[in-house]
PDB file of C-alpha atoms in Angstrom:
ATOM      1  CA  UNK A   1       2.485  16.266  17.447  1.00  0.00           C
ATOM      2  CA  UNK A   2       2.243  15.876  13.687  1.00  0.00           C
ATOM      3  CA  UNK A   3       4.861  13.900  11.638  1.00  0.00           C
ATOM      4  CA  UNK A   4       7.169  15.474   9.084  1.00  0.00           C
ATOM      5  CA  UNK A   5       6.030  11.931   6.865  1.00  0.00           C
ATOM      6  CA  UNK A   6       4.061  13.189   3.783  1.00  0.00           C
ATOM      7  CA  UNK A   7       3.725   9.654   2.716  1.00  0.00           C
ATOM      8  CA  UNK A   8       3.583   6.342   4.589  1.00  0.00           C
ATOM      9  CA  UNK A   9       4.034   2.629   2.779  1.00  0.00           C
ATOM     10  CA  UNK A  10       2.884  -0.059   4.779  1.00  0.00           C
ATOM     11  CA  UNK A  11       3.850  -3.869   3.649  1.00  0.00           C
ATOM     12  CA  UNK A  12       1.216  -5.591   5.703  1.00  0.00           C
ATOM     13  CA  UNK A  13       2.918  -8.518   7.265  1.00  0.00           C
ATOM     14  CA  UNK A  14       2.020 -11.967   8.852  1.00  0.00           C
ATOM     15  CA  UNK A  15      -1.446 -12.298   8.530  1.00  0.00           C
ATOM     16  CA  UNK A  16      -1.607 -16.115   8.010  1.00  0.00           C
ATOM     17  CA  UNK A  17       0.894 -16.385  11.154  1.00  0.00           C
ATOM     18  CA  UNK A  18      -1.406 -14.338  13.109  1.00  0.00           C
ATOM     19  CA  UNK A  19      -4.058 -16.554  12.993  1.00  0.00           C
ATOM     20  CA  UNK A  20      -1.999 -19.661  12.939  1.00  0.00           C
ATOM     21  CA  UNK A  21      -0.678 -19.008  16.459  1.00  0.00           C
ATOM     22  CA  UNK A  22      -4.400 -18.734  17.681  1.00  0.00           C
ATOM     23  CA  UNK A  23      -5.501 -21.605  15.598  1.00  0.00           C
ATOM     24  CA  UNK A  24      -7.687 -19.800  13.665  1.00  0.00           C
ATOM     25  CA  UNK A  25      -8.190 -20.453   9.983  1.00  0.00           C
ATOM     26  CA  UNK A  26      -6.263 -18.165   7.218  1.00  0.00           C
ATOM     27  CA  UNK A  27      -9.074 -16.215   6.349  1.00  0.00           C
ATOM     28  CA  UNK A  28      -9.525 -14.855  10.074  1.00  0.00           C
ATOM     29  CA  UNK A  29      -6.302 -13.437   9.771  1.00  0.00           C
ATOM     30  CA  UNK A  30      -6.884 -11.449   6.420  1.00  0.00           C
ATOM     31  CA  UNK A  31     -10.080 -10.468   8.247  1.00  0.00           C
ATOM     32  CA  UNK A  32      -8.439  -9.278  11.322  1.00  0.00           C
ATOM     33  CA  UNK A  33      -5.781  -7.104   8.963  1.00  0.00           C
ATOM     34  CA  UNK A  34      -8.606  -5.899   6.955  1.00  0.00           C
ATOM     35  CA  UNK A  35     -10.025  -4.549  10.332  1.00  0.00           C
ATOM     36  CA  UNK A  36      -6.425  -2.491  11.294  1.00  0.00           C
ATOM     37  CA  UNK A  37      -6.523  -0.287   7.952  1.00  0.00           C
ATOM     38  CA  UNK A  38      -9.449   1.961   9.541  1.00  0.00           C
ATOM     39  CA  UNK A  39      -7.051   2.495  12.864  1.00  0.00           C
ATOM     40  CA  UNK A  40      -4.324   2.803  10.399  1.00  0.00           C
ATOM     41  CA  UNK A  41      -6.225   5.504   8.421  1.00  0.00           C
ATOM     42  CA  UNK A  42      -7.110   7.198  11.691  1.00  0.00           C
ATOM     43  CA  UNK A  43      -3.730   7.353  13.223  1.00  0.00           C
ATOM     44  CA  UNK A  44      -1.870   9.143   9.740  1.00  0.00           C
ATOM     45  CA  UNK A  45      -5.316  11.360  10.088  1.00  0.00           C
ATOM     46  CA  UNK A  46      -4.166  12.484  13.169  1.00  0.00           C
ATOM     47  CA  UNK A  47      -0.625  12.522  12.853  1.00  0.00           C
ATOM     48  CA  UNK A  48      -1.018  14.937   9.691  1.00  0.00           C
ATOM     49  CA  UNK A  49       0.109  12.156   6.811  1.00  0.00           C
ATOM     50  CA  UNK A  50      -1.856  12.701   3.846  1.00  0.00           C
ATOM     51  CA  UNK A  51      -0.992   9.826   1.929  1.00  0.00           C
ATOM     52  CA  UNK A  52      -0.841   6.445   2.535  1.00  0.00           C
ATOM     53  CA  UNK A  53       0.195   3.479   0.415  1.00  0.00           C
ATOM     54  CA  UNK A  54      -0.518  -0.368   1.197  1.00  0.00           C
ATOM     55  CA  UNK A  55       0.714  -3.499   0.256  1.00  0.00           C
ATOM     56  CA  UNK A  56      -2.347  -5.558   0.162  1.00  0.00           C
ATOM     57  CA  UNK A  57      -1.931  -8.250  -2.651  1.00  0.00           C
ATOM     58  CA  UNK A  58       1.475  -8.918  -4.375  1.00  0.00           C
ATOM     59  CA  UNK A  59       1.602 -10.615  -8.102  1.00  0.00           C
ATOM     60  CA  UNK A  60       3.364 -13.606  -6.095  1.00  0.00           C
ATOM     61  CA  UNK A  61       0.116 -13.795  -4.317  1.00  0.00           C
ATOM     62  CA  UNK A  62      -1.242 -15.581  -6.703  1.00  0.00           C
ATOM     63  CA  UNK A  63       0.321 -18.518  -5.483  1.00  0.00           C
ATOM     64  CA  UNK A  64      -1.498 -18.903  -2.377  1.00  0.00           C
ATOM     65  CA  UNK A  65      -4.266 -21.591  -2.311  1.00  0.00           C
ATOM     66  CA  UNK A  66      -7.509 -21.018  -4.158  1.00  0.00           C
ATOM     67  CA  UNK A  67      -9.106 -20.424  -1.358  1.00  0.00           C
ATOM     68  CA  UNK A  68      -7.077 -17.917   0.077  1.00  0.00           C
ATOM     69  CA  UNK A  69      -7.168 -15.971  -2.886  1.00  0.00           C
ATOM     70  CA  UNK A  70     -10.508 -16.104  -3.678  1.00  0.00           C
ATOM     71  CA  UNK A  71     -11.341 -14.771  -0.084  1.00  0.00           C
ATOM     72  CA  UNK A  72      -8.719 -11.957  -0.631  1.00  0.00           C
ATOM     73  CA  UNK A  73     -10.669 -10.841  -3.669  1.00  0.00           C
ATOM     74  CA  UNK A  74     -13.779 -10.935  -1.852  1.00  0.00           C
ATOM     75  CA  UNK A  75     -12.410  -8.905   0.729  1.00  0.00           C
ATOM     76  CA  UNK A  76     -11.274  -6.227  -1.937  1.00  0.00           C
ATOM     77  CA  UNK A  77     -14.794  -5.734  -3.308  1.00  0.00           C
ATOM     78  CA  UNK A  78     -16.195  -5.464  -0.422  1.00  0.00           C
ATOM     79  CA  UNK A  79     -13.987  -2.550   1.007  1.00  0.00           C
ATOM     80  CA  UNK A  80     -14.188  -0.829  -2.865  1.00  0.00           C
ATOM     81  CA  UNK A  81     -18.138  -1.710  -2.731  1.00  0.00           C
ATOM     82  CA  UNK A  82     -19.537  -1.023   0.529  1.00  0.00           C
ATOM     83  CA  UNK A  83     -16.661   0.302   3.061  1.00  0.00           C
ATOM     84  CA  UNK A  84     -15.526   2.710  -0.270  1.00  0.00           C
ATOM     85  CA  UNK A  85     -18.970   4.863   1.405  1.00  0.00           C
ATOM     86  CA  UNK A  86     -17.474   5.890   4.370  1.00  0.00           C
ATOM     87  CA  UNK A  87     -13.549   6.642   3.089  1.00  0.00           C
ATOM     88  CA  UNK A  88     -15.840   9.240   0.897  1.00  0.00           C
ATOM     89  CA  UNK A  89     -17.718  10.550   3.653  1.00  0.00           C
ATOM     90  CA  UNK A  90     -13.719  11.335   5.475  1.00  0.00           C
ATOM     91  CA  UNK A  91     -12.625  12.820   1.963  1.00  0.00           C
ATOM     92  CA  UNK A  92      -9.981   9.915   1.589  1.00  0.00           C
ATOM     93  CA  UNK A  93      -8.668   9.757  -1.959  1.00  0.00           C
ATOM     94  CA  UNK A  94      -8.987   5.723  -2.934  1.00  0.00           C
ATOM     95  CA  UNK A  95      -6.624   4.707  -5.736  1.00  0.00           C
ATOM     96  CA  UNK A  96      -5.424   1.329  -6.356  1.00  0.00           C
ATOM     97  CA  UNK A  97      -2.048   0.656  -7.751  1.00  0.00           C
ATOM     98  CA  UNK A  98      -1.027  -2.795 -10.079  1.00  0.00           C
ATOM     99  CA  UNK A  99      -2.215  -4.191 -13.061  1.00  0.00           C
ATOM    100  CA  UNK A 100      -5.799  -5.014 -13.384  1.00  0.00           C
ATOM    101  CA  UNK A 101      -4.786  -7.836 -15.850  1.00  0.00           C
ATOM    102  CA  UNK A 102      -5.709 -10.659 -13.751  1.00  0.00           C
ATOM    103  CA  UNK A 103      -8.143  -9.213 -11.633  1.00  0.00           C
ATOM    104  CA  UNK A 104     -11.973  -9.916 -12.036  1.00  0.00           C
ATOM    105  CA  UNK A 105     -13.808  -8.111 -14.209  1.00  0.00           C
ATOM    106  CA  UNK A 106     -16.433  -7.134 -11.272  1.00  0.00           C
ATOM    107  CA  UNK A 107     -12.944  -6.039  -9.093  1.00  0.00           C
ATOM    108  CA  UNK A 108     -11.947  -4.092 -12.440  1.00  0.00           C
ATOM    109  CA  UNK A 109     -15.109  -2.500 -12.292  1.00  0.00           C
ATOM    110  CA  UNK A 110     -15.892  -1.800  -8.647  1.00  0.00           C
ATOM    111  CA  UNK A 111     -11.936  -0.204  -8.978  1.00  0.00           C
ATOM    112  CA  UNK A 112     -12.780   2.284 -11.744  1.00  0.00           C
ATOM    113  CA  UNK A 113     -16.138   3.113  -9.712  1.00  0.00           C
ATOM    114  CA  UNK A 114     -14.172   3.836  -6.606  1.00  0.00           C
ATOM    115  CA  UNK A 115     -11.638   5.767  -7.818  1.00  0.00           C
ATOM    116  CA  UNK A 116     -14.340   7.982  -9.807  1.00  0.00           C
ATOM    117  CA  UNK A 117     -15.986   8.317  -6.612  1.00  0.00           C
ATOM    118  CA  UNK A 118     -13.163   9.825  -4.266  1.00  0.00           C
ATOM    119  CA  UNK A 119     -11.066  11.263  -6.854  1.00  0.00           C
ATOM    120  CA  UNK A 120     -11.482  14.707  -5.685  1.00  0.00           C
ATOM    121  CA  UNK A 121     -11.351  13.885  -2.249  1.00  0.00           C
ATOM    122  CA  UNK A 122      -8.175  15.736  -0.906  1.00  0.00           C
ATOM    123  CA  UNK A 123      -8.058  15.234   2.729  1.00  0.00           C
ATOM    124  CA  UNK A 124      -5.709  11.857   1.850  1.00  0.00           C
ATOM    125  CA  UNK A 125      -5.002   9.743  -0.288  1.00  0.00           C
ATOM    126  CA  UNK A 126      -5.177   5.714   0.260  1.00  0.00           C
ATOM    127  CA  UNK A 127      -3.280   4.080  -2.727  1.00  0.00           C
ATOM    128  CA  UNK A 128      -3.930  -0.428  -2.436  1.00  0.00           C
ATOM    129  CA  UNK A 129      -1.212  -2.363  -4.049  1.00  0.00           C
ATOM    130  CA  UNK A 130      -3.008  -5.044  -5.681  1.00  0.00           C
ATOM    131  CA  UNK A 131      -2.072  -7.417  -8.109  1.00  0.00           C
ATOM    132  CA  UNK A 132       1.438  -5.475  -7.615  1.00  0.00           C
ATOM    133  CA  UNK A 133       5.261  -6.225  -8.459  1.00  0.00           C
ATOM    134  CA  UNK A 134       7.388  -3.275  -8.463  1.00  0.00           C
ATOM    135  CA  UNK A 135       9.679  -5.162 -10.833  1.00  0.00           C
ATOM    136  CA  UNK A 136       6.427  -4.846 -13.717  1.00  0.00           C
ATOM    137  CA  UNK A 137       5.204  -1.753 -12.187  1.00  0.00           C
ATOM    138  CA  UNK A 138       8.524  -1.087 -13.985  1.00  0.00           C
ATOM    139  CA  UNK A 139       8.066  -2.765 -17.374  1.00  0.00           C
ATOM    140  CA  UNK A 140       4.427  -1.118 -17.577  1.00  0.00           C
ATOM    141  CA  UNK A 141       6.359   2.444 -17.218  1.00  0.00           C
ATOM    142  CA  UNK A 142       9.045   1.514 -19.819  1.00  0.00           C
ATOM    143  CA  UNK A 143       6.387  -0.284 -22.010  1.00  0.00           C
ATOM    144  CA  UNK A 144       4.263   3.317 -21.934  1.00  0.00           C
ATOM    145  CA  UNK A 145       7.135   5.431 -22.703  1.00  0.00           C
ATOM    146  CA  UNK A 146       8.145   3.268 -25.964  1.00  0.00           C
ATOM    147  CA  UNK A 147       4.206   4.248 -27.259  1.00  0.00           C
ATOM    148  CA  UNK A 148       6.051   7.521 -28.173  1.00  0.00           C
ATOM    149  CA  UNK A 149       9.662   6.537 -27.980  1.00  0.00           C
ATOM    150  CA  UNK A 150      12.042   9.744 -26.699  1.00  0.00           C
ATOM    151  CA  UNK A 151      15.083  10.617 -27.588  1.00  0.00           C
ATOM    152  CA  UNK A 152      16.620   9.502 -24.261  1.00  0.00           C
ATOM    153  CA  UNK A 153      15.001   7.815 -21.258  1.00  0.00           C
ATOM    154  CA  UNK A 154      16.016   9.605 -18.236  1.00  0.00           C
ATOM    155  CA  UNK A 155      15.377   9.111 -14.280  1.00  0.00           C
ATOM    156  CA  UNK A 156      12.279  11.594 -14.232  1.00  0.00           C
ATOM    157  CA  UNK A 157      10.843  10.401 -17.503  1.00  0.00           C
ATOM    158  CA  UNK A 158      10.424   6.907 -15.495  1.00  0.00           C
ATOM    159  CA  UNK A 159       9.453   8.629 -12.579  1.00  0.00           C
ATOM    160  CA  UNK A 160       6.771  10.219 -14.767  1.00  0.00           C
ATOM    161  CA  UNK A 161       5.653   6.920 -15.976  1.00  0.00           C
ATOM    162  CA  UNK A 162       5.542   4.949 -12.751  1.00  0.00           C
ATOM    163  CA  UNK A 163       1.691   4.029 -11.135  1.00  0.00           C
ATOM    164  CA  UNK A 164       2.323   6.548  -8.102  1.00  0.00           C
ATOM    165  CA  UNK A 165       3.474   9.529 -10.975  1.00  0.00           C
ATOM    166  CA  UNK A 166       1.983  12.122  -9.152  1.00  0.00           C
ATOM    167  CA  UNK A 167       2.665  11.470  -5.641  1.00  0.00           C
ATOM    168  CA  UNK A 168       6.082  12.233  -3.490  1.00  0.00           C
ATOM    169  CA  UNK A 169       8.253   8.833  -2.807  1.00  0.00           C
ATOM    170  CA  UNK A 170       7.608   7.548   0.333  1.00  0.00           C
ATOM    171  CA  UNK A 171       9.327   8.955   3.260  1.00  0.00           C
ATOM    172  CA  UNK A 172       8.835   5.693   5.430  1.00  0.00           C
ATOM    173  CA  UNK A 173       8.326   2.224   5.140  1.00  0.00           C
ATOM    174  CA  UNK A 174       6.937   0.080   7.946  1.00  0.00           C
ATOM    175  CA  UNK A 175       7.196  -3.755   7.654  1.00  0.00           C
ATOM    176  CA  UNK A 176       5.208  -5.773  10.274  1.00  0.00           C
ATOM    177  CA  UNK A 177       6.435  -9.250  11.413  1.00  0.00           C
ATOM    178  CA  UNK A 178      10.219  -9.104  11.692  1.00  0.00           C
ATOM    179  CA  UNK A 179      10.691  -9.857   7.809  1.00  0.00           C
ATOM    180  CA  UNK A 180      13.179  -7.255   6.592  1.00  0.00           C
ATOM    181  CA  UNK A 181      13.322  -7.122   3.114  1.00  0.00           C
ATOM    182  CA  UNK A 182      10.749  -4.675   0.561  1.00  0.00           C
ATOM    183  CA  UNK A 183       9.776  -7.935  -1.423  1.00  0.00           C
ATOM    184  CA  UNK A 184       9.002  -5.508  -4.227  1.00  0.00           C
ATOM    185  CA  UNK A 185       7.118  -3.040  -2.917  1.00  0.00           C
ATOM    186  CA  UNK A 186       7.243   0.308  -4.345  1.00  0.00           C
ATOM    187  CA  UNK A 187      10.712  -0.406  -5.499  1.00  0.00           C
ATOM    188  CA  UNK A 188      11.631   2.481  -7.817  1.00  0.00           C
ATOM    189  CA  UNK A 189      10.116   5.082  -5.464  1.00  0.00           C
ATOM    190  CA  UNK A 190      11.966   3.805  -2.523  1.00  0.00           C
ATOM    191  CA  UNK A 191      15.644   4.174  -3.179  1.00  0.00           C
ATOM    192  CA  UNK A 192      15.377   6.907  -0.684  1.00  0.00           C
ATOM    193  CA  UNK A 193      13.297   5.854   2.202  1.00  0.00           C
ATOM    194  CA  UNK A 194      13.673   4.947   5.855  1.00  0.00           C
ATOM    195  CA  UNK A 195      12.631   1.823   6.602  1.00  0.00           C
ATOM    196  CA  UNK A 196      11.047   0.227  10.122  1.00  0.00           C
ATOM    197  CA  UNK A 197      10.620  -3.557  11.205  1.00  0.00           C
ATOM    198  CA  UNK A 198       8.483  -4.673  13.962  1.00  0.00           C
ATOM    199  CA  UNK A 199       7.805  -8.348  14.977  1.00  0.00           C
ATOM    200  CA  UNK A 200       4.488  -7.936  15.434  1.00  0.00           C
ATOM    201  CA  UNK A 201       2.141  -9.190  13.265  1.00  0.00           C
ATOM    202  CA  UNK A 202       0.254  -6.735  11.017  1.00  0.00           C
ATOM    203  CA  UNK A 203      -2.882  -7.419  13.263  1.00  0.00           C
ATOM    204  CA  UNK A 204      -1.383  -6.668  16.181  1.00  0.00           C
ATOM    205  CA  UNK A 205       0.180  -3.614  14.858  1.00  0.00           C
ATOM    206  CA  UNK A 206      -0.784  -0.989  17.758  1.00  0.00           C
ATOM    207  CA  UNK A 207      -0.631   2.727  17.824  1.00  0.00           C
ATOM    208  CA  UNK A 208       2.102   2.317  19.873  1.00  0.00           C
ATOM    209  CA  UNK A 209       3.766   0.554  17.322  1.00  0.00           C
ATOM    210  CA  UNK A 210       2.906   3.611  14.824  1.00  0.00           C
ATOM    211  CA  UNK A 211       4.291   6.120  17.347  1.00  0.00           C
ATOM    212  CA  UNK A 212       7.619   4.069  17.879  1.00  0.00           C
ATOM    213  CA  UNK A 213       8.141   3.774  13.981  1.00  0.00           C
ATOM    214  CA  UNK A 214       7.216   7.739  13.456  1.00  0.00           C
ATOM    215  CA  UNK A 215       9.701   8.775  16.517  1.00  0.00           C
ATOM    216  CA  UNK A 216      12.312   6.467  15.298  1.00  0.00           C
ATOM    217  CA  UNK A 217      11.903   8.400  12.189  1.00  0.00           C
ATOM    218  CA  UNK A 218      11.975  12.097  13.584  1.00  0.00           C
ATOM    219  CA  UNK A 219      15.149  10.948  15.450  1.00  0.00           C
ATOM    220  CA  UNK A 220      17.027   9.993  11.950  1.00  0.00           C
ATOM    221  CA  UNK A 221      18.778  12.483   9.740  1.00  0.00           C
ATOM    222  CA  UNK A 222      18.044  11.749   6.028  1.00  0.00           C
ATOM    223  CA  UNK A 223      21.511  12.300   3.697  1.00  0.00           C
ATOM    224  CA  UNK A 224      19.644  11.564   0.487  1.00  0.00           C
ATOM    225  CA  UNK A 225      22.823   9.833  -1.082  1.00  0.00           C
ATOM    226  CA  UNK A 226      24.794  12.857  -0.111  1.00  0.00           C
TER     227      UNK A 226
END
């Protein structure tokens, strides 16, 4: 049965955990959640969700060890590089959402070159969240609409301004890993949406999982603020 969800945030959760409970090093976890977007992809595919936004690298992030990060980054130029082929091949939109200050300038590039690539692609689109705050996603809008400075600054002229202008708000947010709080993620556009927590780590996150959280949204009756 296909979902009434047009778009689907994700805040990938408990990576590091995963792979400390099977005494595994950090990276094997990243590696493992890496692995669950194409399942992830495939399941919205087939439940009719065309759009699909990710939580993959925060600007808190940047804390992590060295390491960590540095394998992170890897990761993203490798799925933006080489995995970027076959997300073309299935028509998936790519776009990555955050501020590229502080990102490599071979991630910067491999980025523009993506998004070139799939940007007519309209059978979904994948927006990444890297390098992301929803706090500055914020500033950058407010920053951008003082270039030409209105008259008034209204609701949709931030809405206008935001990374994710051009998309709907998302209708549900999943959180993996029993944390239950947005830590920033997609914070203007989500004053609206339903929200789902699951203990399981992102890794584990099954398509069971993903059929509980889209039934437990079908059941719910959205008010809207009214």
């Amino acid at each position: 049965m296909k979902s009434k969800i047009k778009h689907l945030g994700i805040i990938m959760d408990g990576n590091r955990r995963w792979a400390t409970t099977r005494r595994l090093p950090s990276f094997e976890g990243y590696r493992a959640g890496y692995k669950k977007i194409e399942d992830v992809l495939r399941w919205c595919r087939d439940a009719g969700i065309k759009i699909l936004t990710l939580y993959a690298f925060s600007t808190e992030n940047w804390q992590r060890s060295k390491k960590e990060v540095d394998f992170l980054m890897k990761l993203f130029y490798l799925a933006l590089t080489k995995d970027i082929k076959k997300l073309h091949k299935n028509k998936v939109c790519v776009r990555v959402i955050g501020r590229e200050e502080g990102l490599s300038k071979k991630l910067q590039q491999a980025i523009k070159k993506a998004e070139a690539l799939t940007k007519n692609n309209t059978a979904a689109i994948l927006n990444l969240a890297i390098n992301y705050g929803g706090r500055l996603e914020l500033v950058d809008a407010f920053n951008k609409i003082l270039k030409n400075p209105p008259k008034e600054i209204t609701e949709d002229l931030i809405s206008q301004n935001i990374y994710t202008a051009d998309l709907p708000d998302p209708d549900l947010i999943i959180r993996t890993s029993g944390e239950r709080r947005l830590s920033e993620f997609l914070t203007w556009q989500s004053a609206y949406s339903e929200f789902y927590f699951i203990k399981r780590h992102w890794p584990e996150f099954s398509k069971e999982d993903f059929d509980d959280a889209l039934n437990d949204f079908a059941n719910r009756q959205r008010r809207f603020g009214q």
